[in-house]
Coordinates of C-alpha atoms in Angstrom, one line a residue:
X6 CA -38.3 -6.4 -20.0
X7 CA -35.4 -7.9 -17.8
X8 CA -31.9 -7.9 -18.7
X9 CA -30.4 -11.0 -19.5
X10 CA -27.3 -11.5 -18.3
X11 CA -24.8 -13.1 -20.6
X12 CA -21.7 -14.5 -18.8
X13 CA -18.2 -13.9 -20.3
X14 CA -17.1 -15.8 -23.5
X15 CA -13.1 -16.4 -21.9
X16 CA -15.0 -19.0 -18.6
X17 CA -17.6 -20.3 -21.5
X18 CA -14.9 -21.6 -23.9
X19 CA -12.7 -22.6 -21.2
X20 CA -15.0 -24.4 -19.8
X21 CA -16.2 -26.1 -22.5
X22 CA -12.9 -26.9 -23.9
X23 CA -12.7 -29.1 -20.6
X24 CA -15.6 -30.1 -21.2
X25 CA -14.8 -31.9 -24.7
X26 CA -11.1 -33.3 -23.0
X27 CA -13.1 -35.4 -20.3
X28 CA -15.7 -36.4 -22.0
X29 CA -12.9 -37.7 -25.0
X30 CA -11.5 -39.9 -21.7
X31 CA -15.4 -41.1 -21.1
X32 CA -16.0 -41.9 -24.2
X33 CA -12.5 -44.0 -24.5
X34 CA -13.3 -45.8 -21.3
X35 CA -16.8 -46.9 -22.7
X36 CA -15.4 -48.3 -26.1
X37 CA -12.9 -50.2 -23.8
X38 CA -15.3 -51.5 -21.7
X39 CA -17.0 -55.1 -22.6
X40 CA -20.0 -54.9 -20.7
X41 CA -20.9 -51.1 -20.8
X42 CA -24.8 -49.9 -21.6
X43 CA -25.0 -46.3 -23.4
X44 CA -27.5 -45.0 -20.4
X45 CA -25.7 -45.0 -17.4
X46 CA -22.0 -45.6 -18.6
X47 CA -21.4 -42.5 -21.2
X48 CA -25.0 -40.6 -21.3
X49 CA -24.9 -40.3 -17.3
X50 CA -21.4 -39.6 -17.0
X51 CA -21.5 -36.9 -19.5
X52 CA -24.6 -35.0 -18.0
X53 CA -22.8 -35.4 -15.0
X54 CA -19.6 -33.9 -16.3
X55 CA -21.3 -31.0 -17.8
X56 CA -23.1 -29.5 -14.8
X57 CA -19.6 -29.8 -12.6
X58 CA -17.5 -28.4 -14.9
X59 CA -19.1 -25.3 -15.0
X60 CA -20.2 -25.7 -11.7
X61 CA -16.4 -25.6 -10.2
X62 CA -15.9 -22.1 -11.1
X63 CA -18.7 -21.4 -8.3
X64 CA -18.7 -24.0 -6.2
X65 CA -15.7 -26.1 -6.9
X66 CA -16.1 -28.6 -3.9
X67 CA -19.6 -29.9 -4.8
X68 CA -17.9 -30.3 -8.3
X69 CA -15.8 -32.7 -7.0
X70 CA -18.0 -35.1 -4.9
X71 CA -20.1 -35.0 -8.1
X72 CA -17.8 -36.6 -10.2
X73 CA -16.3 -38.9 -7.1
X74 CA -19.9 -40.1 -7.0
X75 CA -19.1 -41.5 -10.7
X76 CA -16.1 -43.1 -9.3
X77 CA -18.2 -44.8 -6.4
X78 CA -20.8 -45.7 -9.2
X79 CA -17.5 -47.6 -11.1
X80 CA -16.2 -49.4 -7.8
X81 CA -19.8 -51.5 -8.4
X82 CA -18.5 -53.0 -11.4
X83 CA -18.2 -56.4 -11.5
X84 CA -15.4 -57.1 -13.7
X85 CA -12.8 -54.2 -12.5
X86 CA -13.3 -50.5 -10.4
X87 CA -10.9 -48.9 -12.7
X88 CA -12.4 -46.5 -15.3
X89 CA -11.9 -43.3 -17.1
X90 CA -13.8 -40.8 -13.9
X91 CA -10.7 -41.1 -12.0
X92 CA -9.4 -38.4 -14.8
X93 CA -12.4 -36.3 -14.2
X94 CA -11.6 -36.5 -11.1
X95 CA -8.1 -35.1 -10.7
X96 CA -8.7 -32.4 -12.9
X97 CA -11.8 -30.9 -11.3
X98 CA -9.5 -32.1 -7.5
X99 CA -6.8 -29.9 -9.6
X100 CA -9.3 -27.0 -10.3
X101 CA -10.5 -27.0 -6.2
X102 CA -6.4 -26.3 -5.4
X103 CA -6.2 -23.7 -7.3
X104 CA -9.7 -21.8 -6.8
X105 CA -9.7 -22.0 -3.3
X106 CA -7.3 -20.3 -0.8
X107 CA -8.6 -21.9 2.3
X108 CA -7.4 -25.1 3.1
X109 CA -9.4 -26.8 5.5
X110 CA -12.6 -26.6 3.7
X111 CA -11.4 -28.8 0.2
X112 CA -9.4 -31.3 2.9
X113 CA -13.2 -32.1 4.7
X114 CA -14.5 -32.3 1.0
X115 CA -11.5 -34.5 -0.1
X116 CA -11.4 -36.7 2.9
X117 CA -15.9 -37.2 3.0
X118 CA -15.0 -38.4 -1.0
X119 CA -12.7 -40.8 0.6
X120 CA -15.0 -41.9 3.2
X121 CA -18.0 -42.6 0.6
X122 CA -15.8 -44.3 -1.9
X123 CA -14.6 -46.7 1.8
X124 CA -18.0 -46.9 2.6
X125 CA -19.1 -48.3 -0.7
X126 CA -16.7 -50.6 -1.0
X127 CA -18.1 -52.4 2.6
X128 CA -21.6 -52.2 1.3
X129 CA -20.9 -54.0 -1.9
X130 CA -18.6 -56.6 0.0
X131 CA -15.9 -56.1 -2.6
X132 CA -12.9 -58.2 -3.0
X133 CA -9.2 -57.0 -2.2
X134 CA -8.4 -55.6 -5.2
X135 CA -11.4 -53.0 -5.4
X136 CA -10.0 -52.1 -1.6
X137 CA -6.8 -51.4 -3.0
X138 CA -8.0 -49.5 -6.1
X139 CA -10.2 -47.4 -3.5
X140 CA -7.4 -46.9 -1.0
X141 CA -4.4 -46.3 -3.4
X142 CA -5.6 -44.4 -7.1
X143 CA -8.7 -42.4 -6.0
X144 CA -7.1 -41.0 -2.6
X145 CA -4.1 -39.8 -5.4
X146 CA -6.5 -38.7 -7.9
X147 CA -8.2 -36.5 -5.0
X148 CA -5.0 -35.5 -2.9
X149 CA -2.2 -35.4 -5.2
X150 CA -4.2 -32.8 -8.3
X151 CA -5.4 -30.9 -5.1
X152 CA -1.6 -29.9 -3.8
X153 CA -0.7 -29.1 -7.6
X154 CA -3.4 -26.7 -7.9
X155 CA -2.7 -24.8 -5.2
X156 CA 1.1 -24.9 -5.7
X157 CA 0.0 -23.7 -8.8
X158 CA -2.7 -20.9 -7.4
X159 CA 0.3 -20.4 -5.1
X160 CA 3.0 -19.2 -8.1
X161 CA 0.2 -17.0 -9.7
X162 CA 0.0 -15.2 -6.2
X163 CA 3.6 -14.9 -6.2
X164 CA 3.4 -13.1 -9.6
X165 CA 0.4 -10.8 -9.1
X166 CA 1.5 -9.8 -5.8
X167 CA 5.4 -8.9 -7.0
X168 CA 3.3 -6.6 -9.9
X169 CA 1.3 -5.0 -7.4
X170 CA 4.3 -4.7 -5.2
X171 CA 6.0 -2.8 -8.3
X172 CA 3.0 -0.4 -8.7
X173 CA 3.1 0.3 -5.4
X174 CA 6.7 0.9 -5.0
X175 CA 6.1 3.3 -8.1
X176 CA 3.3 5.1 -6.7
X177 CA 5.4 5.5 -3.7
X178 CA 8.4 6.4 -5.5
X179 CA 6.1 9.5 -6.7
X180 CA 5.1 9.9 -3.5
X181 CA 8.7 10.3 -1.9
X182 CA 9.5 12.8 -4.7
X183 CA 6.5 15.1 -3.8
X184 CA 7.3 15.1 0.0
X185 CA 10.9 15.9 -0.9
X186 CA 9.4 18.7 -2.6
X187 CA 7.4 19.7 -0.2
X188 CA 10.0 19.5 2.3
X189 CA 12.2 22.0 0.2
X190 CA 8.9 24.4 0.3
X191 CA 9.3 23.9 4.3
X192 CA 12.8 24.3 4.6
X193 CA 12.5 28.1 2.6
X194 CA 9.2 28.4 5.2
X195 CA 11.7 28.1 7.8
X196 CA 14.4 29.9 7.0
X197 CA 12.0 32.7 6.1
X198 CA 10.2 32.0 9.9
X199 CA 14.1 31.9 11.7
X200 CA 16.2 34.5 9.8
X201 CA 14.3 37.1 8.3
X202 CA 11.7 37.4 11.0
X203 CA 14.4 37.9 13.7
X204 CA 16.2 40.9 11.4
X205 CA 13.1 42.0 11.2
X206 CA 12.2 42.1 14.7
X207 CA 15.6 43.7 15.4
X208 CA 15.0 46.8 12.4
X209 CA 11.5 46.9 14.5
X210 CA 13.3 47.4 17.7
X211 CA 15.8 50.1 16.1
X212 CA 12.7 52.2 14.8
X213 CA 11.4 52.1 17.9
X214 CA 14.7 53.3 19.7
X215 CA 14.9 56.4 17.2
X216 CA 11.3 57.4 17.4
X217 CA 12.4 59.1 21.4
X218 CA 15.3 60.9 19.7
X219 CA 14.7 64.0 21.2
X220 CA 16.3 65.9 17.8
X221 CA 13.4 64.3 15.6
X222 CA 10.5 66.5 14.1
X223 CA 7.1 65.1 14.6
X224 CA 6.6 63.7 11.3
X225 CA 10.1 62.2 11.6
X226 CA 8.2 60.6 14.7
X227 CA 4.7 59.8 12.5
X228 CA 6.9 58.5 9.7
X229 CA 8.9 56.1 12.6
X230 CA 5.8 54.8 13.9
X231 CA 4.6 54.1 10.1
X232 CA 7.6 52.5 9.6
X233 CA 7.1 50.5 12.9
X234 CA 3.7 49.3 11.7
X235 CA 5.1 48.3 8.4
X236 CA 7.4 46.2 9.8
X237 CA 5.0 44.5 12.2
X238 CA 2.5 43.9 9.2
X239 CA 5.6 42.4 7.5
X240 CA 6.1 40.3 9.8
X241 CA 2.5 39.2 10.6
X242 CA 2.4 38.0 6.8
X243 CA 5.7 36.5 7.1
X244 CA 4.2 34.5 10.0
X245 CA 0.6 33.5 7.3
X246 CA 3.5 32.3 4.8
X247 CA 5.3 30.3 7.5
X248 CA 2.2 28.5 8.9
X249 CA 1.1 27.6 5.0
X250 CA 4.2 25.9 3.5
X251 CA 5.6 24.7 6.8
X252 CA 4.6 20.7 7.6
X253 CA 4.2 20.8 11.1
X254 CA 5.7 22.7 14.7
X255 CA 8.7 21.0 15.8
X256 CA 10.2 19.4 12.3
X257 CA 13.8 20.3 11.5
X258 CA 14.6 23.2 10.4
X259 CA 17.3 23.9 7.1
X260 CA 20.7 24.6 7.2
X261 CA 22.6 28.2 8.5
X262 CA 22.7 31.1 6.5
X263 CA 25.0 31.0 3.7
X264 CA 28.5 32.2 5.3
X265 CA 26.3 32.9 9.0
X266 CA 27.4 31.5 11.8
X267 CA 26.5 32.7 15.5
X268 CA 29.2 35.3 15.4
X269 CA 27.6 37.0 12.4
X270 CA 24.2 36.5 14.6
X271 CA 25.7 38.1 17.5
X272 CA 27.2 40.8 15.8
X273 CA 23.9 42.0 13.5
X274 CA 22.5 41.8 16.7
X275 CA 24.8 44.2 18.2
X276 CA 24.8 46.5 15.6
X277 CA 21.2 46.7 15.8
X278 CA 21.3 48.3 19.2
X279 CA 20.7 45.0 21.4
X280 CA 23.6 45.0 24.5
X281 CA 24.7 41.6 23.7
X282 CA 27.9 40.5 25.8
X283 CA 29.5 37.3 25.0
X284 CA 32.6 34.8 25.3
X285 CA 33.8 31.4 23.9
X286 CA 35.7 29.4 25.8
X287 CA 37.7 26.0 24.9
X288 CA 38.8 25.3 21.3
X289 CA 36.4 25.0 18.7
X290 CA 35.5 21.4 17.8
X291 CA 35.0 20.0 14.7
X292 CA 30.8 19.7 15.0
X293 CA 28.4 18.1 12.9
X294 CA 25.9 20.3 10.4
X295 CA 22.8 19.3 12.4
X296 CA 24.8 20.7 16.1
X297 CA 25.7 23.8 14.8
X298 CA 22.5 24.1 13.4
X299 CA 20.7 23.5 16.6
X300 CA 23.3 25.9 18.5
X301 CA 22.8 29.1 15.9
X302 CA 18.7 28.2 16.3
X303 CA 19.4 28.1 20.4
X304 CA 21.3 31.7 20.4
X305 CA 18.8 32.9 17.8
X306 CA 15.4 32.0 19.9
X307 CA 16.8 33.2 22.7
X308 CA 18.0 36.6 21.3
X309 CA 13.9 37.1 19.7
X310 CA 12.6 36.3 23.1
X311 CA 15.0 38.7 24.9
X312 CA 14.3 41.8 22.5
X313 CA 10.3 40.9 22.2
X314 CA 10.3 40.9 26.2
X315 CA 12.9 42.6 27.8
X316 CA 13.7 44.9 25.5
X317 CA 16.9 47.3 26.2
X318 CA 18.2 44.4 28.9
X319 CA 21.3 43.0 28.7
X320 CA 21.9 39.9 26.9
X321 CA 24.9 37.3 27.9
X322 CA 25.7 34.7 25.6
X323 CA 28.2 32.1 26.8
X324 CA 29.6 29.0 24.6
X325 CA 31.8 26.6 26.3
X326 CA 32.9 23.7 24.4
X327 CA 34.0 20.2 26.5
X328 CA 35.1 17.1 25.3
X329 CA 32.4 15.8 23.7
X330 CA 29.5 18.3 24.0
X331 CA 28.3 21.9 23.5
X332 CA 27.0 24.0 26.3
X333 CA 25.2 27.4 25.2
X334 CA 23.8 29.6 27.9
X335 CA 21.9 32.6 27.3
X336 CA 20.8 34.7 29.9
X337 CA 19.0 38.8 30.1
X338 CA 18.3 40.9 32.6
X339 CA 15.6 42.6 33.2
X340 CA 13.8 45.1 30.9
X341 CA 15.7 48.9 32.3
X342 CA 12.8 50.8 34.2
X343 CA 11.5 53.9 31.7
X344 CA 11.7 51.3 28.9
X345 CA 9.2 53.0 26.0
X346 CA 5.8 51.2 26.4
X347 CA 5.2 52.2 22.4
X348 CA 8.4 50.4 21.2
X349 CA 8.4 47.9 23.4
X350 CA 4.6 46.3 22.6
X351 CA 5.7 47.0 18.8
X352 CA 9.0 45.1 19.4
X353 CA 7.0 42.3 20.9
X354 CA 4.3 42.3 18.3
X355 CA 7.0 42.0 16.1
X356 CA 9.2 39.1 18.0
X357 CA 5.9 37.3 18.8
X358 CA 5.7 37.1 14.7
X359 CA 8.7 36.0 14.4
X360 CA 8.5 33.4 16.7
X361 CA 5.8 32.0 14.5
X362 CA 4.3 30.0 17.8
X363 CA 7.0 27.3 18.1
X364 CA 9.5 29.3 20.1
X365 CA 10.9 27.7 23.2
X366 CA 8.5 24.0 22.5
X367 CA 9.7 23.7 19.1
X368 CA 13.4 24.8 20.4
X369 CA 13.0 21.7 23.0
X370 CA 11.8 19.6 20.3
X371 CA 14.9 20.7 18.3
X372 CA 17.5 19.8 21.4
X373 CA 16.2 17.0 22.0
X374 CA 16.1 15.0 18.7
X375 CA 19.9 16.4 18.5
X376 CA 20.5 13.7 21.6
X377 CA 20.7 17.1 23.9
X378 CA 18.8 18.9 26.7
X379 CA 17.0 22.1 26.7
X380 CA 16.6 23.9 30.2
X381 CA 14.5 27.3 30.6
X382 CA 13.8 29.7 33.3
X383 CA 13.2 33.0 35.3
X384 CA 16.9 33.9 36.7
X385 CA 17.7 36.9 38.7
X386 CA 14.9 38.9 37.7
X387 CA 15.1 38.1 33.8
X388 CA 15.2 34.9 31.6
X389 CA 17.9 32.2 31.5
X390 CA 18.0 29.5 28.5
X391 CA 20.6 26.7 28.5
X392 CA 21.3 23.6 26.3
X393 CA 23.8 20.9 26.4
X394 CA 25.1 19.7 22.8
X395 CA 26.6 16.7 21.9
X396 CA 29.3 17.3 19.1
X397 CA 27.8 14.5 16.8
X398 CA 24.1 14.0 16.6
X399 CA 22.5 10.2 16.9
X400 CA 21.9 8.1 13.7
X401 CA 18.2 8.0 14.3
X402 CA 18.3 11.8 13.9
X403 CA 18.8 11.4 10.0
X404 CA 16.1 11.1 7.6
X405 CA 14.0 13.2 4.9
X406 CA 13.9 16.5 6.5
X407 CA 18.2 16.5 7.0
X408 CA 18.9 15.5 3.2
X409 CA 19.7 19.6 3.5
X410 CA 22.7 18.7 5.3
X411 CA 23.6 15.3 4.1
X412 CA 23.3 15.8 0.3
X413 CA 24.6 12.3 -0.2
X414 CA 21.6 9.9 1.5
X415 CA 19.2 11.3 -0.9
X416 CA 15.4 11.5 -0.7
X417 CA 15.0 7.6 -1.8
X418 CA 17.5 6.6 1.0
X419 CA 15.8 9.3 3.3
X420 CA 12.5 7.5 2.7
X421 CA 13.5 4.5 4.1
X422 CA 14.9 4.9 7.0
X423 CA 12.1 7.2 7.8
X424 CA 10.7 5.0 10.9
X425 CA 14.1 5.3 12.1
X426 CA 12.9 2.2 13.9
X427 CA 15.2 -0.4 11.6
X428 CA 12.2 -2.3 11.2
X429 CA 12.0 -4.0 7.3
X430 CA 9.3 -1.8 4.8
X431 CA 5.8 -2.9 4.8
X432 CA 6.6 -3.9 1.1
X433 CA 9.3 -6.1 2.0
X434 CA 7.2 -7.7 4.6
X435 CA 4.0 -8.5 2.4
X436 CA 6.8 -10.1 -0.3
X437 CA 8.4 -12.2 2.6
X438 CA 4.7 -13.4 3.8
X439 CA 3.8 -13.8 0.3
X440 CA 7.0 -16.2 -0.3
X441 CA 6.6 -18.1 2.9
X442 CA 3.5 -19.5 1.9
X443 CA 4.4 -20.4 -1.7
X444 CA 7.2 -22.5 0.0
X445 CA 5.1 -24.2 2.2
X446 CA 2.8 -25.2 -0.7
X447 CA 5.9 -26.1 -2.7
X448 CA 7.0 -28.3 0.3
X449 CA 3.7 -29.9 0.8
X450 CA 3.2 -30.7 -3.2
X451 CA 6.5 -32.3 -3.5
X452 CA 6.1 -34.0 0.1
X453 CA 2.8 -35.3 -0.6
X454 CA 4.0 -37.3 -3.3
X455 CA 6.5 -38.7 -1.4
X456 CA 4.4 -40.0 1.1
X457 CA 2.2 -41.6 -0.9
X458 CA 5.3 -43.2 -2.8
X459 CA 5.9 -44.7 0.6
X460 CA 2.5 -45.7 1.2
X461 CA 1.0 -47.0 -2.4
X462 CA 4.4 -48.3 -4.2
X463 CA 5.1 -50.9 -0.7
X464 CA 1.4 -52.0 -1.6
X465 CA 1.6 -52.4 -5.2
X466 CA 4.9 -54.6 -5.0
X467 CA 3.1 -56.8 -2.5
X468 CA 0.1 -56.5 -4.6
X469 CA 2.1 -57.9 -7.3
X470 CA 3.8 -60.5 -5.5
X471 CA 0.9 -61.7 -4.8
X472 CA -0.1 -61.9 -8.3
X473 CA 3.1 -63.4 -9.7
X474 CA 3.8 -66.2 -7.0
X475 CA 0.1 -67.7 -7.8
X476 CA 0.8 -68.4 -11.0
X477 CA 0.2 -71.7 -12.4
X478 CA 1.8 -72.0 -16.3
X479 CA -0.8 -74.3 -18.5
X480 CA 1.7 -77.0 -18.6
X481 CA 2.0 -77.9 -15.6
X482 CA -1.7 -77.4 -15.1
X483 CA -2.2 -80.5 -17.6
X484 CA 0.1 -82.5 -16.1
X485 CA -2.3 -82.2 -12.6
X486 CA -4.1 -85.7 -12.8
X487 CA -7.3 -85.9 -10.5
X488 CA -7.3 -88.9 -7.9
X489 CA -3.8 -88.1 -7.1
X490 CA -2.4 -86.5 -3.4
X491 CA -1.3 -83.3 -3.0
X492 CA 2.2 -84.4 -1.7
X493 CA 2.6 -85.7 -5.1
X494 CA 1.3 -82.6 -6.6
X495 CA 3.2 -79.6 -4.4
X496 CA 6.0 -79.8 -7.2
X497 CA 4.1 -78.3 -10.1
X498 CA 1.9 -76.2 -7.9
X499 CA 2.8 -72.2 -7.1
X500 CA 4.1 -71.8 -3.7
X501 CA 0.8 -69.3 -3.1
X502 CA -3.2 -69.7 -4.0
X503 CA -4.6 -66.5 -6.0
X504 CA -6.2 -64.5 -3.0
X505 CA -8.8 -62.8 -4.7
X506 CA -11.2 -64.8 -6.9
X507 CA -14.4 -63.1 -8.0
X508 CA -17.6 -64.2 -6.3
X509 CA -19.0 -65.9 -9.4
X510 CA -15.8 -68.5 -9.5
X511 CA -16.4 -68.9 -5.8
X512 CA -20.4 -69.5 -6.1
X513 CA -19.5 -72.7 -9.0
X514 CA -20.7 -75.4 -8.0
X515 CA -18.8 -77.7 -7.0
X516 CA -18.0 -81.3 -5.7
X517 CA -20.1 -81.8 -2.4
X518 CA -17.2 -82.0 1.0
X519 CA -14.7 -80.4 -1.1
X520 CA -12.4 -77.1 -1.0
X521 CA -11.5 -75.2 -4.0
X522 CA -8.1 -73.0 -4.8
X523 CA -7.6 -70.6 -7.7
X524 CA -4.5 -69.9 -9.3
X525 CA -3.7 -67.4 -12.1
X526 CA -3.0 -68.8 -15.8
X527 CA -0.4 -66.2 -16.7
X528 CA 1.6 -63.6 -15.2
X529 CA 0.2 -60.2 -16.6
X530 CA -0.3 -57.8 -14.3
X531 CA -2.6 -55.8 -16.2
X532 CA -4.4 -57.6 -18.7
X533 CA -7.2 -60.0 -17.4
X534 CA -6.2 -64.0 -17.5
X535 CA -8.1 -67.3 -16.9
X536 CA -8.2 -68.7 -13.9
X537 CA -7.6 -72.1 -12.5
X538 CA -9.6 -73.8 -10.3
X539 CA -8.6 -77.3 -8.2
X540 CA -10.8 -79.0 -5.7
X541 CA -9.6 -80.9 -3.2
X542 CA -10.9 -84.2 -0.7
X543 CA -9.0 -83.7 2.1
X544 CA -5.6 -83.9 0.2
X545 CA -6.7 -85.6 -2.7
X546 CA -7.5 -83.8 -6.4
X547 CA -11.0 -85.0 -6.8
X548 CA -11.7 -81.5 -10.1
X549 CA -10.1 -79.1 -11.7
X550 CA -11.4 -76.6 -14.5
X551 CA -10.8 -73.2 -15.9
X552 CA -12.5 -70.0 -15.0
X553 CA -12.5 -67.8 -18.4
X554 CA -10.9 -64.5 -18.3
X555 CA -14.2 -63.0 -19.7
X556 CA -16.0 -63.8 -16.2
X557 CA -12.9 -63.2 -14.0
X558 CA -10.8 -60.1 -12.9
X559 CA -7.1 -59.8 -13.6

């Protein structure tokens, strides 16, 4: 047995709720009308009605040429095109706005309802005022409900999309928080990777030194070399820690040492047995956090890859400070000839740890987002490494891996200015797209309007001079007398002839070789009133009679 599908109770009672409105407005407009039949004024109009309402939710265009077909149906009426459809009709136009994004698709259906409702009125041969009806209420009914719904569609947009903007910005807000912490997890990685792993590699190198001391026993020498493999596994898992909690090669690194600076480098490295000669020269400037950081990484690299391969060669370390830059050059010699091939492939094994496999590409990575340049090299038989500083590092520099060393921008701040690129957030571009178009639709609802003000109200002013200046009051319609001229008559007569007398006062008979006017009894614009009618003989009142309201349009 098949599953039924039911369809939602919310659409059904909508729906049908809609429903009951319109068909309240049909049913009004057929007890108004004097010359309606049940079948095809109120049964028809209601079937009609309930397959497009329902029918909009799916297909809301065919919806509306449904109901316009009613509204063509009514322009064939003999005594006025006006009827209760056109409501129908801008509610279902309204529904088509706000159910459809696109709009090119409703203005074809909107403009082909226009064209039928055009085309009927030539095929029927209607009089003026059905023209007017068909070119100034239906083109509103259909144009002016359409921009409302999607003004309308466009609001509800607005809202959903600032909600979804919030959840976003929350779930992003999370996000920012995670990466900070992550980035704290790097930041120990690092420091683990760039201080501890070069102490290391220098207590690896000073094993390896007292393991040829000629005064040692040769356990003293077994329990060296243990010690020398300890430290290299040390280091080796040091390196596995590193390359788990650290992001990727090449991100910035954290802060110096507490209380280190590359004196206290220097001198550790000293004490540990490394010939290190330096000099500073020029006073000290005042440098920025992320500089001195990059200058204690530069010595510090340099120093591993000296002692990992030219171990027991002399290391000089110069610092000259200009104007507005940093220069560090460090420079060893060659490795002395004798050097111990034991200690030194444990001392590289160890600085190789150490270095974690960034060294000099992740050092050049470092110089270079610092605004400075990195330049390595063979020299003189050994190694030279030289970088050039500037004393403050560029804006762009700054972002969620240097909170370290700005505290104050924060991670949220640090999350924006990520790109580094000035360019607005994605967020803040969907909201600006998103409020764009909501004004245009704005503009084009209240402009619409507008433009048909200037189009229908210029036409319904003339319509109604029309109407008022053919007026001819009752009394002076008695005082007419037939057999009289019309130079004697052109004082009680309107200054205008009613333009638009229905076909049936036209088809009267009447007096052979004579021409007829109409004029209007009364000057309601809205209500219907007689008509009267006077025949002429060349310029002589040969008939006049009335034309009842019942038979004739207002």
């Amino acid at each position: 047995m098949r599953n039924v599908r039911i369809p939602p109770a919310g659409p059904l009672l909508a729906d049908s709720a809609l429903w009951c409105v319109l068909a309240l407005a049909t049913g009004y407009g057929f007890r108004d009308a004097r010359t309606a039949s049940p079948g095809p004024d109120l049964l028809l109009p209601l079937a009609v009605l309930a397959v497009a309402v329902p029918l909009s939710r799916r297909r809301p265009g065919a919806a509306v040429v449904l109901v316009n077909g009613l509204c063509a149906l009514g322009l064939a009426d003999s005594a006025t095109p006006g009827n209760a459809h056109v409501l129908s009709l801008a509610a279902l136009s309204c529904l088509l706005g706000a159910r459809v994004t696109a709009a090119r698709g409703p203005l074809a259906v909107l403009a082909g309802c226009l064209a039928v409702d055009l085309a009927v009125c030539a095929v029927l041969r209607v009089q003026p005022v059905w023209w007017f009806y068909a070119l100034t209420v239906l083109p509103a009914a259909l144009l002016l409900p359409w921009l409302a719904g999607r003004r309308w569609r466009g609001r509800r947009e607005l809202v959903r999309e600032g909600w979804r903007l919030a959840r976003s910005l929350e779930e992003r807000q999370h996000l920012v928080a995670e990466r900070a912490r992550l980035t704290e997890r790097a930041d120990i990685a690092a420091d683990m990777h760039d201080s501890l792993g070069h102490v290391l590699s220098l207590v690896a190198l000073r094993a390896g030194a007292l393991e040829l001391s000629p005064d040692l026993t040769e356990r003293d020498r077994t329990d060296l070399a243990e010690l020398r493999g300890t430290i290299a596994d040390a280091v080796e898992q040091l390196r596995e820690t590193v390359a788990v909690l650290h992001d990727r090669p090449g991100d910035e690194g954290p802060g110096l040492p507490v209380g280190d600076g590359v004196e206290d480098l220097l001198g550790r490295a000293v004490a540990s047995g490394v010939p290190v000669r330096w000099e500073r020269r020029g006073p000290v400037p005042a440098l920025s956090p992320l500089v001195e950081r990059g200058m204690y990484r530069v010595v510090q690299e340099a120093l591993t890859n000296a002692v990992k391969h030219a171990p027991g060669g002399t290391v000089r370390v110069g610092i000259t400070h200009e104007a507005d830059r940093t220069r560090v050059r460090v420079v060893n010699g060659a490795p002395p000839a004798g050097a111990p091939p034991a200690a030194e492939r444990d001392t590289a094994a160890a600085g190789a740890s150490a270095s974690g496999g960034r060294g000099l590409a992740g050092l050049r990575e470092r110089v270079s987002v610092l605004g400075g340049v990195l330049r390595t090299g063979p020299h003189q038989g050994g190694f030279r490494v030289t970088a050039v500083l500037p004393h403050r590092a560029p804006a762009r520099t700054l972002g969620p891996a240097d909170g370290r060393a700005e505290r104050g921008t924060g991670a949220g701040s640090g999350a924006g200015t990520a790109t580094g690129t000035g360019a607005p957030p994605e967020s803040a571009r969907r909201l600006a797209d998103v409020r764009r178009t909501a004004r245009r639709r704005s503009a084009a609802a209240l402009a619409a309007p507008l433009a048909a003000a200037a189009v229908f109200v210029p036409a319904a002013l003339y319509l109604a001079w029309q109407l008022t200046t053919s007026v001819l009051p009752p009394s002076r319609f008695g005082e007419l007398e037939t057999g009289r001229p019309r130079a004697e008559l052109s004082r009680l007569l309107p200054s205008r002839a009613y333009p638009y007398p229905p076909d049936h006062a036209r088809s009267t008979p009447r007096p052979p070789g004579t021409a007829c006017t109409f004029y209007r009894s009364g000057g309601d614009l809205v209500g219907p009133v007689d008509l009267y009618r006077l025949c002429w003989d060349g310029d002589t009142l040969v008939a006049k009679d009335t034309v009842p309201a019942g038979r004739a349009r207002p």
